[in-house]
Amino acid sequence: MESEPNHCEILCLKNETDGNDEENEEKVDLTGDYGNAALLVLLYMFQGLLLGLCTAVPILLQNRGASYKEQALFTLVYYPFSLKVIWAPIIDACYINKFGRRKTWIIPSQILIGVSMIISSQYIDVWMGDEAKNSPNIIALTAVFFAMRFCASVQDCAADGWALCLLKKRNIGHVATCEMVGISAGWLIGYVILLVFESKEFCNSYLYSVPKDEGLLSLGGFLKFWGITFLMITALIAIFKKENSEMAEKLEEHPDYGIRKAYPTLWKVLNLKPVIKFSLFLLTIKVSFAACDAVSSLKLLEYGIPKDKIALMAMPLLPIQILLPVFISRFVTGKYPLDFYIKAFRFRLFMSVIMVLYIYLTPWMISGPEISFFYYAGIFVVYLLYHIPFRAMSISDTAFFARVSDPLIGGTYMTLLNTISNMGGKWSQTFFLWLVDIISWKECIHDEFSNSTLLLSTNKCNTKDEKEICVKNGGKCYTEIDGYYIEAIFCLIYGLIFYKLNKKTVEYLGRLPTDDWHILSKDYENVKIKKDENLLSS
């Protein structure tokens, strides 16, 4: 009788995603997997470190006079993760088997990131500009960080694929935990620690006995240290960590395996009616929070909140990022995770209103000689309550992605849905950040007549140079109409209408049979059934 290795593979892949499978009901035990779990945490930490850096740079640029248009240009560095579905099939299909299917991509990517960090550390201070004289070189900064984020997106695709076969089947649920712990730890290093210890105000207040003109860390030194660290750890992984080639050999036996068929299959997935409807939903829903997500932190800086204080507020959120998924899992592991997603949407929309109102009141609450503890406590509570539905929506949609993804092309399918979701957030944030300056109305007026509309000149205070000219001539930049609040009102109205129009669509998509989302599994099962019928009839 003819052997059926591919049929067995399908059953194996199905069992990995079937919640009723006996294998999944086996007691979770990390014995023998601690080293592999630590490796996953390390790989995801590298991603979190770069993400933290890309989050910290806009705050550092804000203190150096960068305009919102320049900030909008820098947000392009987030796009490689939103576009990684383009190269995900290549990463799955092309590799050097003797070196390792995943190491083929992880090792070169991390080497390029490390080298880029070391080289850019020599020029980063010039590119960042000077608070008093030189403007930031946004083009150079965007190009370098875009290149590093592109390499990180390649590493992410390979790491996600490796994670599914690196841990034992009984521990596959720990992949999400490893990812969250690693990214959170990396983000803590690249964002919070960098901003806090780079701040001379924080270091003079809490660390230095004698005040100095610079913080404990510099961005250049930080990049150089982590560039060297990237290279050292990458070398250790390349030399000592071996991959299991069994899965690669099985893939090569599959009739629909190979780069020539990967992209046509991806195109078929994109043309599925449920995928089209869900993609439109993912690409438009985050407009509801775009102004709040993209501009709120920058607006606090504009009002005079120190950047190190903003960074410190993020530290207590890190344990929540780890513990919250454990609590939320009971709501999203059922058949309809999108039901919880839409509930979290309502609460997040409400909290975005509270956040904007608190920021609007900030100038009055910090008008005294010092910013009170109660103000910081208030903004932390607002950030915390906003963060809960934000994380809940992320966990819910990821659970739904896992439920509907075709198991035969699970990596590419998951990447596709994640990419569409990321694009929905990034395009809206980039657009609304770019739009703030355009719809804002500023004037340069004389300090003595700050409550009047007396113009000092035709200066509109739109750029750093115009602001400096205004101050030198005895004027003061005054914002008559703030585009941030116009955007916030628009996003709220949009969110309410969006919820009303799409609630039933979400419920419909969430209740579709998983076969309606599948391509290869469904087709291949039909082929196997026909073959079996032919064998029986003969």
GROMACS .gro file of N, CA and C in nm, residues 188-204 206-207 214-219 222 307-309 311-312:
model
   93
  188LEU      N    1   1.152   4.755   2.774
  188LEU     CA    2   1.194   4.821   2.898
  188LEU      C    3   1.336   4.876   2.884
  189ILE      N    4   1.425   4.797   2.824
  189ILE     CA    5   1.564   4.841   2.807
  189ILE      C    6   1.575   4.952   2.704
  190GLY      N    7   1.511   4.932   2.588
  190GLY     CA    8   1.527   5.025   2.477
  190GLY      C    9   1.451   5.155   2.493
  191TYR      N   10   1.349   5.155   2.576
  191TYR     CA   11   1.266   5.276   2.592
  191TYR      C   12   1.282   5.337   2.731
  192VAL      N   13   1.241   5.262   2.832
  192VAL     CA   14   1.236   5.319   2.967
  192VAL      C   15   1.376   5.348   3.020
  193ILE      N   16   1.463   5.247   3.021
  193ILE     CA   17   1.597   5.266   3.077
  193ILE      C   18   1.675   5.370   2.998
  194LEU      N   19   1.664   5.367   2.866
  194LEU     CA   20   1.736   5.466   2.784
  194LEU      C   21   1.690   5.608   2.816
  195LEU      N   22   1.559   5.631   2.818
  195LEU     CA   23   1.508   5.767   2.841
  195LEU      C   24   1.539   5.816   2.982
  196VAL      N   25   1.526   5.726   3.078
  196VAL     CA   26   1.549   5.767   3.218
  196VAL      C   27   1.695   5.803   3.241
  197PHE      N   28   1.786   5.716   3.201
  197PHE     CA   29   1.928   5.738   3.230
  197PHE      C   30   1.997   5.828   3.127
  198GLU      N   31   1.930   5.860   3.017
  198GLU     CA   32   1.981   5.960   2.924
  198GLU      C   33   1.946   6.101   2.969
  199SER      N   34   1.844   6.111   3.055
  199SER     CA   35   1.796   6.241   3.101
  199SER      C   36   1.890   6.300   3.207
  200LYS      N   37   1.946   6.417   3.178
  200LYS     CA   38   2.033   6.481   3.277
  200LYS      C   39   1.952   6.529   3.397
  201GLU      N   40   1.824   6.565   3.375
  201GLU     CA   41   1.739   6.609   3.486
  201GLU      C   42   1.721   6.496   3.587
  202PHE      N   43   1.691   6.376   3.540
  202PHE     CA   44   1.673   6.262   3.629
  202PHE      C   45   1.803   6.227   3.701
  203CYS      N   46   1.912   6.221   3.626
  203CYS     CA   47   2.041   6.183   3.685
  203CYS      C   48   2.089   6.287   3.786
  204ASN      N   49   2.068   6.416   3.758
  204ASN     CA   50   2.107   6.520   3.853
  204ASN      C   51   2.022   6.515   3.979
  206TYR      N   52   1.860   6.233   4.107
  206TYR     CA   53   1.859   6.108   4.182
  206TYR      C   54   1.992   6.033   4.184
  207LEU      N   55   2.085   6.063   4.093
  207LEU     CA   56   2.207   5.983   4.083
  207LEU      C   57   2.335   6.061   4.110
  214GLU      N   58   2.504   6.617   3.124
  214GLU     CA   59   2.453   6.504   3.047
  214GLU      C   60   2.415   6.390   3.139
  215GLY      N   61   2.331   6.299   3.088
  215GLY     CA   62   2.286   6.186   3.168
  215GLY      C   63   2.389   6.076   3.178
  216LEU      N   64   2.351   5.969   3.248
  216LEU     CA   65   2.442   5.857   3.268
  216LEU      C   66   2.466   5.781   3.138
  217LEU      N   67   2.364   5.776   3.052
  217LEU     CA   68   2.374   5.708   2.924
  217LEU      C   69   2.368   5.809   2.810
  218SER      N   70   2.436   5.776   2.701
  218SER     CA   71   2.420   5.851   2.576
  218SER      C   72   2.363   5.757   2.472
  219LEU      N   73   2.289   5.810   2.377
  219LEU     CA   74   2.230   5.726   2.274
  219LEU      C   75   2.338   5.653   2.194
  222PHE      N   76   2.481   5.370   2.406
  222PHE     CA   77   2.379   5.266   2.418
  222PHE      C   78   2.377   5.179   2.292
  307LYS      N   79   1.040   6.412   2.983
  307LYS     CA   80   1.036   6.283   2.911
  307LYS      C   81   1.069   6.166   3.002
  308ASP      N   82   1.157   6.187   3.103
  308ASP     CA   83   1.191   6.076   3.192
  308ASP      C   84   1.072   6.038   3.280
  309LYS      N   85   0.985   6.136   3.312
  309LYS     CA   86   0.865   6.105   3.390
  309LYS      C   87   0.767   6.021   3.308
  311ALA      N   88   0.852   5.820   3.068
  311ALA     CA   89   0.911   5.686   3.058
  311ALA      C   90   0.891   5.607   3.187
  312LEU      N   91   0.906   5.673   3.302
  312LEU     CA   92   0.890   5.605   3.430
  312LEU      C   93   0.748   5.553   3.449
   0.00000   0.00000   0.00000
